[in-house]
Coordinates of C-alpha atoms in Angstrom, one line a residue:
M1440 CA -13.1 80.8 -54.4
S1441 CA -9.8 82.4 -55.4
W1442 CA -6.7 80.3 -56.1
P1443 CA -4.7 81.7 -53.1
T1444 CA -7.6 80.7 -50.7
F1445 CA -7.9 77.3 -52.3
S1446 CA -4.2 76.6 -52.1
A1447 CA -4.1 77.8 -48.5
R1448 CA -6.7 75.2 -47.6
L1449 CA -4.6 72.5 -49.2
R1450 CA -1.5 73.4 -47.4
P1451 CA -0.6 71.4 -44.3
R1452 CA 0.0 73.3 -41.0
T1453 CA 3.1 75.3 -40.9
F1454 CA 6.1 73.1 -40.1
E1455 CA 9.6 74.5 -39.4
P1456 CA 12.1 71.6 -39.4
T1457 CA 14.9 71.8 -36.9
N1458 CA 18.5 70.6 -37.6
A1459 CA 17.6 67.4 -35.8
D1460 CA 14.6 66.9 -38.1
K1461 CA 16.8 67.4 -41.1
A1462 CA 19.3 64.9 -39.9
I1463 CA 16.6 62.4 -39.2
K1464 CA 15.1 62.9 -42.7
A1465 CA 18.5 62.3 -44.4
V1466 CA 19.1 59.1 -42.3
Q1467 CA 15.6 57.8 -43.0
Q1468 CA 15.9 58.4 -46.8
K1469 CA 19.1 56.4 -46.9
K1470 CA 17.6 53.7 -44.8
A1471 CA 14.5 53.4 -47.0
I1472 CA 16.7 53.1 -50.2
K1473 CA 18.9 50.5 -48.5
E1474 CA 15.8 48.4 -47.4
L1475 CA 14.2 48.6 -50.8
W1476 CA 17.4 47.2 -52.5
L1477 CA 17.8 44.6 -49.8
I1478 CA 14.3 43.4 -50.6
I1479 CA 14.9 43.3 -54.3
T1480 CA 18.2 41.5 -53.8
A1481 CA 16.6 39.0 -51.5
I1482 CA 13.9 38.1 -54.0
I1483 CA 16.4 37.6 -56.8
A1484 CA 18.6 35.5 -54.5
F1485 CA 15.6 33.4 -53.5
L1486 CA 14.7 32.7 -57.1
F1487 CA 18.3 31.9 -57.8
V1488 CA 18.4 29.4 -54.9
I1489 CA 15.2 27.8 -56.1
R1490 CA 16.6 27.4 -59.6
V1491 CA 19.8 25.8 -58.3
L1492 CA 17.9 23.5 -56.0
R1493 CA 15.7 22.4 -58.9
F1494 CA 18.6 21.7 -61.1
T1495 CA 20.4 19.8 -58.3
L1496 CA 17.4 17.7 -57.5
E1497 CA 16.8 16.9 -61.2
F1498 CA 20.4 15.9 -61.5
L1499 CA 20.5 13.7 -58.4
F1500 CA 17.1 12.0 -58.7
R1501 CA 16.3 11.9 -62.3
R1502 CA 15.4 8.4 -63.5
R1503 CA 17.9 6.5 -65.5
R1504 CA 17.1 6.8 -69.2
P1505 CA 16.2 3.6 -70.9
Q1506 CA 18.6 2.3 -73.6
Q1507 CA 17.5 2.8 -77.2
A1508 CA 16.3 -0.4 -78.8
P1509 CA 17.5 -1.4 -82.2
A1510 CA 15.3 -0.2 -85.0
E1511 CA 14.2 -3.7 -86.0
H1512 CA 13.2 -4.7 -82.5
S1513 CA 11.8 -1.5 -81.1
E1514 CA 8.2 -1.6 -80.1
K1515 CA 6.2 1.4 -79.3
T1516 CA 3.8 1.5 -76.4
S1517 CA 0.4 2.5 -77.6
P1518 CA -1.6 4.8 -75.5
E1519 CA -4.2 2.1 -75.0
A1520 CA -1.6 -0.1 -73.3
I1521 CA -1.1 2.5 -70.5
L1522 CA -3.4 2.1 -67.5
P1523 CA -6.1 4.8 -67.8
G1524 CA -6.8 7.1 -64.9
R1525 CA -5.9 6.8 -61.2
A1526 CA -8.4 6.0 -58.5
G1527 CA -6.2 4.4 -55.9
R1528 CA -5.7 5.3 -52.3
A1529 CA -4.1 8.5 -51.2
S1530 CA -0.4 8.2 -50.3
W1531 CA 1.6 10.4 -48.0
R1532 CA 4.5 10.0 -50.5
R1533 CA 2.5 12.0 -53.0
I1534 CA 1.9 15.0 -50.7
P1535 CA 4.7 17.1 -52.2
S1536 CA 3.4 16.6 -55.7
A1537 CA -0.2 17.4 -54.5
V1538 CA 0.9 20.6 -52.8
A1539 CA 2.9 21.6 -55.9
S1540 CA -0.2 21.0 -58.1
G1541 CA -2.4 23.1 -55.8
F1542 CA 0.1 25.9 -55.8
R1543 CA 0.3 25.9 -59.6
I1544 CA -3.5 26.1 -59.9
V1545 CA -3.9 28.9 -57.4
A1546 CA -0.8 31.0 -58.3
F1547 CA -0.6 30.7 -62.1
R1548 CA -3.7 29.2 -63.6
L1549 CA -6.5 31.1 -61.9
Q1550 CA -7.0 34.3 -63.9
V1551 CA -8.4 37.5 -62.3
P1552 CA -10.3 39.8 -64.8
L1553 CA -9.1 43.4 -64.7
G1554 CA -11.3 45.1 -67.3
V1555 CA -8.4 45.6 -69.7
G1556 CA -7.3 42.0 -69.5
K1557 CA -6.6 39.2 -67.1
A1558 CA -3.7 38.5 -64.7
S1559 CA -2.8 35.5 -62.6
V1560 CA -2.8 35.5 -58.8
A1561 CA 1.0 35.3 -58.8
E1562 CA 1.3 38.4 -61.1
L1563 CA -1.1 40.4 -59.0
F1564 CA 0.7 39.3 -55.8
F1565 CA 4.0 40.6 -57.1
I1566 CA 2.5 43.8 -58.4
F1567 CA 0.6 44.7 -55.3
A1568 CA 3.3 43.5 -53.0
Y1569 CA 5.9 45.7 -54.8
I1570 CA 3.6 48.8 -54.7
G1571 CA 2.7 48.2 -51.1
T1572 CA 6.3 47.8 -50.0
T1573 CA 7.5 51.0 -51.7
L1574 CA 4.5 53.0 -50.3
A1575 CA 5.2 51.6 -46.9
L1576 CA 8.9 52.6 -47.1
T1577 CA 7.8 56.0 -48.3
L1578 CA 5.1 56.8 -45.7
T1579 CA 6.4 55.2 -42.5
N1580 CA 8.2 57.2 -39.8
T1581 CA 6.9 60.5 -41.2
F1582 CA 5.4 61.8 -37.9
D1583 CA 1.7 61.6 -38.8
L1584 CA 2.3 61.8 -42.5
Q1585 CA 4.0 65.1 -42.4
Y1586 CA 4.7 66.1 -46.0
W1587 CA 8.1 67.4 -45.3
F1588 CA 9.4 64.0 -44.2
F1589 CA 8.2 62.0 -47.3
E1590 CA 8.0 64.5 -50.1
D1591 CA 11.7 64.0 -51.0
R1592 CA 11.9 60.4 -49.8
A1593 CA 9.4 59.5 -52.5
A1594 CA 11.7 61.0 -55.2
H1595 CA 14.7 59.2 -53.8
L1596 CA 12.9 55.8 -53.8
A1597 CA 11.6 56.4 -57.3
S1598 CA 15.0 57.4 -58.8
C1599 CA 17.1 54.7 -57.1
Q1600 CA 15.1 51.9 -58.7
L1601 CA 15.6 53.2 -62.3
P1602 CA 18.4 50.7 -63.0
F1603 CA 16.2 47.9 -61.9
I1604 CA 13.3 49.1 -64.1
V1605 CA 15.6 49.4 -67.1
A1606 CA 17.1 46.0 -66.4
L1607 CA 13.7 44.3 -66.3
A1608 CA 13.0 45.7 -69.8
G1609 CA 16.4 44.7 -71.3
K1610 CA 16.8 41.6 -73.5
N1611 CA 20.2 40.9 -71.8
N1612 CA 19.9 41.3 -68.1
I1613 CA 21.5 39.7 -65.0
I1614 CA 18.0 39.0 -63.5
S1615 CA 17.2 36.5 -66.2
W1616 CA 20.7 34.9 -65.9
F1617 CA 20.2 34.4 -62.2
T1618 CA 16.5 33.4 -62.1
G1619 CA 16.1 31.6 -65.4
I1620 CA 13.0 33.8 -66.2
G1621 CA 13.1 35.2 -69.7
H1622 CA 13.0 38.9 -70.4
E1623 CA 9.6 38.5 -72.1
K1624 CA 8.1 37.1 -68.9
L1625 CA 9.8 39.8 -66.7
N1626 CA 8.1 42.4 -68.8
I1627 CA 5.0 42.5 -66.6
L1628 CA 7.3 43.3 -63.6
H1629 CA 8.9 46.0 -65.6
R1630 CA 5.6 47.7 -66.1
A1631 CA 4.6 47.3 -62.5
T1632 CA 7.9 48.8 -61.2
A1633 CA 7.7 51.6 -63.7
R1634 CA 4.1 52.5 -62.7
T1635 CA 5.2 52.4 -59.0
C1636 CA 8.0 54.7 -59.8
L1637 CA 5.5 57.1 -61.5
I1638 CA 3.3 57.0 -58.4
L1639 CA 6.2 58.0 -56.2
L1640 CA 7.2 60.8 -58.5
W1641 CA 3.7 62.2 -58.4
I1642 CA 3.7 62.0 -54.6
H1643 CA 6.9 64.0 -54.7
A1644 CA 5.6 66.6 -57.1
L1645 CA 2.2 67.0 -55.5
S1646 CA 3.4 67.1 -51.9
R1647 CA 6.0 69.7 -52.9
A1648 CA 3.4 71.8 -54.8
I1649 CA 0.6 71.6 -52.1
S1650 CA 3.0 72.5 -49.3
G1651 CA 4.1 75.5 -51.2
L1652 CA 7.2 76.1 -53.3
P1653 CA 9.8 78.6 -51.9
D1654 CA 11.5 81.0 -54.2
K1655 CA 14.5 78.8 -54.7
F1656 CA 12.2 75.9 -55.8
D1657 CA 9.8 77.7 -58.1
F1658 CA 9.4 77.3 -61.8
T1659 CA 11.6 80.3 -62.7
H1660 CA 14.5 77.9 -62.4
G1661 CA 15.4 75.8 -65.4
W1662 CA 16.1 72.7 -63.3
M1663 CA 12.5 72.8 -61.9
R1664 CA 11.1 73.1 -65.4
W1665 CA 13.2 70.1 -66.5
G1666 CA 11.7 68.1 -63.7
A1667 CA 8.2 69.0 -64.8
V1668 CA 9.0 68.1 -68.5
G1669 CA 10.5 64.8 -67.4
L1670 CA 7.5 63.9 -65.2
A1671 CA 5.1 64.8 -68.1
A1672 CA 7.0 62.6 -70.5
F1673 CA 7.1 59.7 -68.1
T1674 CA 3.3 60.1 -67.5
L1675 CA 2.6 60.1 -71.2
A1676 CA 4.8 57.1 -71.8
T1677 CA 2.9 55.2 -69.1
I1678 CA -0.5 56.1 -70.6
L1679 CA 0.6 55.0 -74.0
S1680 CA 1.8 51.6 -72.6
V1681 CA -1.7 50.6 -71.6
R1682 CA -2.3 47.1 -73.0
F1683 CA -5.0 48.0 -75.6
I1684 CA -2.9 50.9 -77.0
R1685 CA 0.2 48.7 -77.0
N1686 CA -1.4 45.9 -78.8
A1687 CA -3.3 48.0 -81.4
F1688 CA -0.5 50.4 -82.2
F1689 CA 2.7 48.5 -81.3
E1690 CA 5.1 50.3 -83.6
F1691 CA 3.8 53.7 -82.5
F1692 CA 4.1 52.6 -78.8
L1693 CA 7.6 51.4 -79.3
L1694 CA 8.9 54.5 -80.9
S1695 CA 7.1 56.9 -78.6
H1696 CA 8.2 54.8 -75.6
I1697 CA 11.9 55.2 -76.5
V1698 CA 11.5 58.9 -77.2
L1699 CA 9.5 59.7 -74.1
V1700 CA 11.6 57.7 -71.7
G1701 CA 14.7 59.3 -73.1
I1702 CA 13.2 62.8 -72.4
F1703 CA 12.3 61.6 -68.9
I1704 CA 15.8 60.4 -68.1
I1705 CA 17.4 63.6 -69.5
G1706 CA 14.9 65.9 -67.7
G1707 CA 15.2 63.9 -64.5
Y1708 CA 19.0 64.0 -64.6
L1709 CA 19.0 67.8 -65.1
H1710 CA 16.5 68.2 -62.3
A1711 CA 18.3 66.0 -59.8
R1712 CA 21.7 67.2 -60.7
A1713 CA 20.9 70.7 -59.4
V1714 CA 20.5 69.2 -55.9
N1715 CA 23.4 66.9 -56.2
F1716 CA 21.4 63.7 -56.8
G1717 CA 22.1 63.2 -60.6
D1718 CA 24.0 60.0 -59.7
Y1719 CA 20.6 58.2 -59.5
F1720 CA 20.2 58.4 -63.3
W1721 CA 23.5 57.4 -64.9
P1722 CA 23.4 53.8 -63.7
A1723 CA 20.2 53.3 -65.6
L1724 CA 22.0 54.5 -68.7
V1725 CA 24.8 52.1 -68.0
V1726 CA 22.4 49.2 -67.8
W1727 CA 20.7 50.3 -71.0
A1728 CA 24.0 50.7 -72.8
F1729 CA 25.1 47.2 -71.6
D1730 CA 22.1 45.6 -73.2
R1731 CA 22.6 47.6 -76.4
V1732 CA 26.3 46.6 -76.6
L1733 CA 25.5 42.9 -76.2
R1734 CA 22.6 43.1 -78.7
T1735 CA 24.9 44.8 -81.2
A1736 CA 27.7 42.2 -80.6
R1737 CA 25.2 39.3 -81.0
L1738 CA 23.8 40.9 -84.2
L1739 CA 27.3 41.1 -85.7
W1740 CA 28.2 37.6 -84.6
N1741 CA 25.0 35.9 -85.9
N1742 CA 25.3 37.6 -89.3
R1743 CA 29.1 37.1 -89.7
G1744 CA 30.9 35.6 -92.6
K1745 CA 29.6 34.9 -96.1
G1746 CA 27.4 31.9 -95.2
G1747 CA 27.1 29.1 -97.7
T1748 CA 27.7 29.0 -101.4
D1749 CA 24.1 28.3 -102.3
H1750 CA 22.6 31.5 -100.9
E1751 CA 23.4 35.2 -100.7
Y1752 CA 24.8 36.3 -97.3
G1753 CA 22.7 38.8 -95.3
T1754 CA 19.4 37.8 -96.8
A1755 CA 16.4 35.7 -96.0
T1756 CA 14.0 33.8 -98.2
V1757 CA 10.4 35.1 -98.1
E1758 CA 7.5 32.9 -99.2
L1759 CA 3.8 32.9 -98.8
V1760 CA 2.5 29.6 -97.4
S1761 CA -1.1 30.8 -97.1
A1762 CA -3.2 33.9 -97.8
D1763 CA -2.0 35.6 -94.6
T1764 CA 1.1 33.6 -93.5
I1765 CA 4.7 34.1 -94.5
R1766 CA 7.6 31.7 -94.0
L1767 CA 10.9 33.5 -93.5
T1768 CA 14.0 31.4 -93.7
L1769 CA 17.6 32.5 -93.0
K1770 CA 20.8 30.5 -93.0
R1771 CA 23.0 31.3 -90.1
K1772 CA 25.7 29.8 -88.0
F1773 CA 24.4 29.9 -84.4
S1774 CA 22.4 27.7 -82.1
W1775 CA 19.2 28.1 -80.1
R1776 CA 16.9 26.1 -77.9
P1777 CA 13.4 25.1 -79.1
G1778 CA 10.9 27.7 -78.0
Q1779 CA 13.3 30.6 -78.0
H1780 CA 12.7 33.7 -80.1
A1781 CA 14.8 36.2 -82.0
Y1782 CA 14.5 39.7 -83.3
V1783 CA 14.4 40.1 -87.1
V1784 CA 15.6 43.2 -88.9
L1785 CA 14.4 43.6 -92.5
P1786 CA 15.6 47.1 -93.7
T1787 CA 13.9 47.0 -97.0
V1788 CA 10.5 46.1 -95.5
S1789 CA 10.4 48.1 -92.3
D1790 CA 9.5 51.8 -92.1
L1791 CA 12.8 52.3 -90.2
P1792 CA 15.9 50.3 -91.3
T1793 CA 16.7 49.5 -87.6
E1794 CA 13.3 48.1 -86.7
A1795 CA 13.7 44.8 -84.9
H1796 CA 10.6 42.6 -84.5
P1797 CA 10.4 39.5 -82.2
F1798 CA 9.3 36.1 -83.6
T1799 CA 9.6 32.6 -82.2
I1800 CA 12.0 30.4 -84.2
A1801 CA 9.9 27.7 -85.8
S1802 CA 12.8 25.3 -86.4
I1803 CA 15.5 23.5 -84.4
S1804 CA 19.2 23.9 -84.6
K1805 CA 19.9 20.2 -84.6
S1806 CA 19.1 17.3 -86.9
L1807 CA 16.2 15.0 -86.5
D1808 CA 18.5 12.0 -86.7
G1809 CA 19.9 12.8 -83.2
T1810 CA 23.1 14.5 -84.4
E1811 CA 24.2 18.1 -84.1
G1812 CA 23.6 18.6 -87.8
P1813 CA 25.5 21.1 -90.1
S1814 CA 27.1 24.2 -88.7
E1815 CA 24.9 26.4 -90.9
K1816 CA 21.3 26.2 -89.7
D1817 CA 18.0 27.0 -91.2
V1818 CA 16.5 29.7 -89.0
V1819 CA 12.7 29.6 -89.8
F1820 CA 10.0 32.0 -88.8
I1821 CA 6.3 31.6 -89.4
V1822 CA 4.8 35.1 -89.5
R1823 CA 1.1 35.9 -89.7
G1824 CA 0.6 39.1 -91.8
R1825 CA -1.7 41.5 -90.0
S1826 CA -1.0 45.3 -89.9
G1827 CA 2.1 47.3 -89.7
F1828 CA 5.4 45.5 -90.3
T1829 CA 3.8 42.0 -90.8
G1830 CA 1.3 43.4 -93.2
R1831 CA 4.0 45.0 -95.3
L1832 CA 5.9 41.7 -95.3
R1833 CA 2.8 39.9 -96.5
D1834 CA 2.2 42.4 -99.2
H1835 CA 5.8 42.0 -100.3
A1836 CA 5.4 38.3 -100.5
E1837 CA 2.2 38.6 -102.5
R1838 CA 3.9 40.9 -105.0
T1839 CA 7.1 39.1 -105.6
G1840 CA 6.4 35.5 -104.7
E1841 CA 9.3 33.6 -103.3
S1842 CA 12.1 36.1 -103.1
R1843 CA 15.1 37.2 -101.0
V1844 CA 15.2 40.3 -98.9
A1845 CA 18.0 41.9 -96.8
A1846 CA 17.8 40.4 -93.3
F1847 CA 19.6 40.3 -90.0
V1848 CA 18.8 38.4 -86.9
D1849 CA 19.5 39.1 -83.2
G1850 CA 19.0 36.3 -80.7
P1851 CA 18.2 33.9 -79.4
Y1852 CA 16.3 35.1 -76.3
G1853 CA 14.0 33.4 -73.8
C1854 CA 14.2 30.6 -71.3
P1855 CA 11.9 27.9 -72.7
P1856 CA 11.2 24.7 -70.6
D1857 CA 13.1 21.5 -70.9
L1858 CA 10.5 18.9 -71.8
S1859 CA 12.8 15.8 -71.9
K1860 CA 12.0 15.0 -68.2
Y1861 CA 8.3 14.4 -68.7
H1862 CA 6.5 11.2 -69.8
T1863 CA 3.8 12.8 -71.9
C1864 CA 3.9 16.2 -73.7
I1865 CA 0.7 17.8 -74.9
L1866 CA 1.5 20.6 -77.4
V1867 CA -1.5 22.9 -78.2
A1868 CA -1.3 25.8 -80.6
G1869 CA -3.6 28.1 -82.3
G1870 CA -2.8 29.9 -85.6
S1871 CA 0.8 31.3 -85.7
G1872 CA 1.4 29.8 -82.2
V1873 CA 2.5 26.7 -84.0
S1874 CA 5.9 28.4 -84.4
Y1875 CA 6.4 27.7 -80.6
T1876 CA 5.0 24.1 -80.4
L1877 CA 6.4 22.8 -83.6
P1878 CA 10.1 23.1 -82.6
L1879 CA 9.3 21.6 -79.3
L1880 CA 8.0 18.5 -81.1
L1881 CA 11.0 18.4 -83.4
D1882 CA 13.4 18.7 -80.5
L1883 CA 11.7 15.8 -78.7
V1884 CA 12.2 13.6 -81.8
H1885 CA 15.8 14.7 -81.9
R1886 CA 16.3 13.8 -78.3
A1887 CA 14.5 10.5 -78.7
R1888 CA 16.9 9.6 -81.5
A1889 CA 19.9 10.7 -79.4
G1890 CA 18.6 8.8 -76.3
T1891 CA 18.5 11.8 -74.1
S1892 CA 14.7 12.0 -73.4
D1893 CA 12.2 10.3 -71.1
V1894 CA 9.2 11.4 -73.2
R1895 CA 7.2 8.5 -74.5
R1896 CA 4.2 10.2 -76.1
V1897 CA 3.6 13.6 -77.8
I1898 CA 0.1 14.8 -78.6
F1899 CA 0.4 17.6 -81.1
V1900 CA -2.7 19.8 -81.6
W1901 CA -2.9 22.7 -84.0
A1902 CA -6.1 24.7 -84.6
V1903 CA -5.8 26.8 -87.7
R1904 CA -8.4 28.6 -89.9
D1905 CA -7.0 28.1 -93.4
P1906 CA -6.7 24.5 -94.8
E1907 CA -3.8 25.7 -97.0
H1908 CA -1.5 25.3 -93.9
V1909 CA -1.9 21.6 -94.0
Q1910 CA 0.2 21.3 -97.1
W1911 CA 3.4 22.8 -95.6
I1912 CA 3.1 21.4 -92.1
S1913 CA 2.3 17.9 -93.3
K1914 CA 5.8 17.6 -94.8
V1915 CA 7.5 18.7 -91.5
L1916 CA 5.3 16.4 -89.4
A1917 CA 5.9 13.4 -91.7
E1918 CA 9.6 13.9 -91.5
A1919 CA 9.4 14.0 -87.7
M1920 CA 7.2 10.8 -87.5
T1921 CA 9.6 9.0 -89.8
A1922 CA 12.6 9.9 -87.7
A1923 CA 10.7 8.8 -84.5
Q1924 CA 9.9 5.3 -85.9
S1925 CA 13.1 3.8 -84.6
T1926 CA 12.5 5.1 -81.1
T1927 CA 10.0 4.5 -78.3
L1928 CA 8.4 7.9 -78.9
V1929 CA 4.8 8.0 -80.1
V1930 CA 3.9 11.1 -82.0
E1931 CA 0.2 11.9 -82.6
P1932 CA -0.4 14.9 -84.8
N1933 CA -3.9 16.4 -84.9
V1934 CA -4.8 19.4 -87.1
Y1935 CA -8.1 21.2 -86.7
I1936 CA -9.4 23.3 -89.5
T1937 CA -11.6 26.0 -87.8
G1938 CA -12.5 28.0 -90.9
A1939 CA -15.3 27.3 -93.4
S1940 CA -15.5 23.7 -94.4
S1941 CA -13.4 23.1 -97.4
A1942 CA -11.5 20.3 -99.0
V1943 CA -8.0 19.6 -97.6
P1944 CA -5.4 19.6 -100.4
E1945 CA -4.3 16.1 -101.4
I1946 CA -0.7 15.3 -100.5
P1947 CA 1.3 12.5 -102.2
R1948 CA 3.0 9.8 -100.2
T1949 CA 6.0 11.2 -98.2
A1950 CA 9.4 10.8 -99.7
Y1951 CA 11.8 8.3 -98.1
A1952 CA 13.5 9.5 -94.9
P1953 CA 15.6 6.6 -93.5
S1954 CA 16.0 6.2 -89.8
D1955 CA 19.8 6.8 -89.9
G1956 CA 19.2 10.4 -91.0
S1957 CA 20.8 9.9 -94.5
S1958 CA 19.1 11.3 -97.6
T1959 CA 19.9 8.3 -99.9
P1960 CA 16.7 7.0 -101.5
P1961 CA 15.9 3.3 -101.3
S1962 CA 16.7 0.9 -104.1
P1963 CA 13.9 -0.6 -106.1
A1964 CA 14.4 -3.9 -104.4
D1965 CA 13.9 -2.3 -101.0
S1966 CA 11.0 0.0 -101.9
G1967 CA 8.4 -2.5 -100.8
K1968 CA 10.0 -2.8 -97.4
Y1969 CA 10.1 0.9 -96.8
E1970 CA 6.7 1.5 -98.2
K1971 CA 5.2 -0.1 -95.1
E1972 CA 7.2 2.1 -92.8
L1973 CA 6.6 5.4 -94.6
P1974 CA 4.0 7.6 -92.9
M1975 CA 1.1 8.5 -95.0
Y1976 CA -0.7 11.8 -95.2
S1977 CA -3.6 10.1 -93.6
S1978 CA -1.5 9.4 -90.5
M1979 CA -2.0 13.0 -89.5
K1980 CA -5.5 13.3 -88.1
I1981 CA -7.4 16.3 -89.7
T1982 CA -10.7 17.5 -88.3
H1983 CA -13.0 20.2 -89.4
G1984 CA -14.1 22.2 -86.3
R1985 CA -12.6 23.4 -83.0
P1986 CA -10.7 21.0 -80.7
S1987 CA -12.3 19.9 -77.4
I1988 CA -9.5 21.1 -75.1
R1989 CA -10.9 19.4 -72.0
R1990 CA -11.3 16.0 -73.8
I1991 CA -7.8 16.1 -75.3
L1992 CA -6.2 17.0 -71.9
Q1993 CA -8.3 14.4 -70.1
E1994 CA -7.2 11.6 -72.4
G1995 CA -3.6 12.6 -72.4
I1996 CA -3.3 13.0 -68.6
D1997 CA -5.3 9.8 -67.8
S1998 CA -3.2 7.7 -70.1
S1999 CA 0.2 9.0 -68.9
A2000 CA 2.4 6.8 -66.8
G2001 CA 4.4 9.8 -65.5
P2002 CA 4.5 13.6 -65.3
V2003 CA 2.8 15.6 -68.0
S2004 CA 3.8 18.9 -69.7
V2005 CA 1.1 20.9 -71.4
D2006 CA 2.5 23.7 -73.7
V2007 CA 0.2 26.2 -75.3
A2008 CA 0.7 29.1 -77.7
G2009 CA -1.8 31.1 -79.6
P2010 CA -4.8 33.4 -78.9
T2011 CA -5.5 34.4 -75.3
S2012 CA -8.8 32.5 -75.5
L2013 CA -7.0 29.3 -76.2
S2014 CA -4.5 29.7 -73.3
T2015 CA -7.4 30.7 -71.0
S2016 CA -9.3 27.6 -72.0
V2017 CA -6.3 25.3 -71.3
S2018 CA -5.7 27.1 -68.0
R2019 CA -9.3 26.7 -67.0
A2020 CA -9.3 23.0 -67.8
L2021 CA -6.1 22.4 -65.8
S2022 CA -7.6 24.2 -62.8
S2023 CA -10.4 21.7 -62.5
K2024 CA -10.6 18.3 -60.9
L2025 CA -8.4 17.0 -63.7
T2026 CA -5.2 18.1 -61.9
S2027 CA -6.6 18.8 -58.4
P2028 CA -4.4 18.0 -55.4
K2029 CA -6.8 15.3 -54.5
S2030 CA -6.4 13.5 -57.8
V2031 CA -2.6 13.8 -57.6
L2032 CA -2.7 12.5 -54.0
K2033 CA -4.5 9.4 -55.4
G2034 CA -1.9 8.8 -58.1
A2035 CA -2.8 11.1 -61.0
P2036 CA 0.3 12.4 -62.7
S2037 CA 1.5 15.9 -61.9
V2038 CA 0.9 18.4 -64.7
T2039 CA 3.0 21.5 -65.6
L2040 CA 1.6 24.2 -67.8
H2041 CA 3.9 26.3 -70.0
V2042 CA 2.3 29.2 -71.9
E2043 CA 4.1 31.3 -74.5
T2044 CA 3.0 34.7 -73.5
F2045 CA 4.3 38.0 -72.2
G2046 CA 3.7 37.3 -68.5
M2047 CA 5.1 35.0 -65.8
S2048 CA 5.7 31.3 -66.3
T2049 CA 3.1 28.9 -65.1

């Protein structure tokens, strides 16, 4: 079969639009764009209202915080003293909490396998709802799907949402400011909207090609060729952003994504400008430039001045804390919330001097004694050396030992949860995920000392392969436990060594850290008194083997006298295990209805909050 015959079969019946048809087409295109943006605006406004209502209710109905007891009279409530479990009668007053628990389980904790990964029901709902909405706006009122009516409408709907797509990818965007959802969790929506845009552009291109290109629209014209180049670049960028490629070759993905998207925007602009629709593209560039300007300003502000006198400005200390883990410490004058992340630029380590890599900040910007602390903060990152940038950083630390490298930091970013309103917090981390849960623990101790937290118990669980990690984290945990002694907060650190069984390095007794936050050591006369209070290395429970997630969660939830927060960071298998456990009878609506505490799950991942 010859190509002319084949193409003739693909062509729809001849359609000669009248002037009335052209007027209807123009009106419907504008209407579809308006309706799409009304839907997007309504969703953002809805999330904003939910956020305002939540803050308002927390402010109006939050329990009065108990007064801090003096150090010499404070008594901690042991977990055994709390009534275990709930098996009472169902109460209508608990219906809102039961409904909320059921919604969390169905929307966020149930994972649907997709072959290349998993997604929650909420993520899939937003993705398919967005795709379905845009396709409906494209294909309705097209007179029996006549190509002529939707071939250009698809291009208009695709192009008009470019600013929205770029905003979802930006580190600084108005969507996060309104909704309280961090950019890292909006990233899945960025990918969904971008792929929807690609589908619409291919509908535009194929319907135009199949219905036949007149002479003024053929590829002898430069603006048509630019359209083809832009679509090809956008398609390749989408293919290279598939999860397994993105995870395996992140640096290649990042560089290729920037280049290909740049080609797409330039090619798309030159294509659309020829038909007087180039205005669709420059707003996307404005949004991108806005993010870049803010990031540059924050980078300059965070790295301003000359710092302190005991370190060199513009550098970071690099040290190897285990065979594959690096601790990166910068001294800077800015604040952040526990659980936030920042982008680190190490010009002498990276392949490109402007490479910025995101890491969760593993320290807090305030002092454990409940005060604000010094103006110059220790910004600490715990980095696991794998391949690419982190592998080069590990190799550098192996060669030079503890050393300084040129460093700049951009941040903080992210919208971590406020844990101070819960009664019990269960912090679960695997590997380098401890950089997320450790500052949450330290912040809860700080808040307990400051009297601004309702939390009474923290169960800290860390599963790590190498026992070498115990040495550095034991010091941090010991300082936290010492600071918490004068409060009603109970801290229970548990470290699980999952690698081959080996001896845990012996750690001497922790140095004195008085409850008032000073660093003055005790006098010989008082040494006996403080010796009883000082936490011993043995106070941190160390177990060889993997933690029983269900047992830990069961015990923590059953013994809680109030709402529970479960925070997890680490491998996907760990977060999946926690999500599965919290989707069971343990947190079912029936259990909550009978008096079990409500449980909120927070997962540090590039997805939606849970």
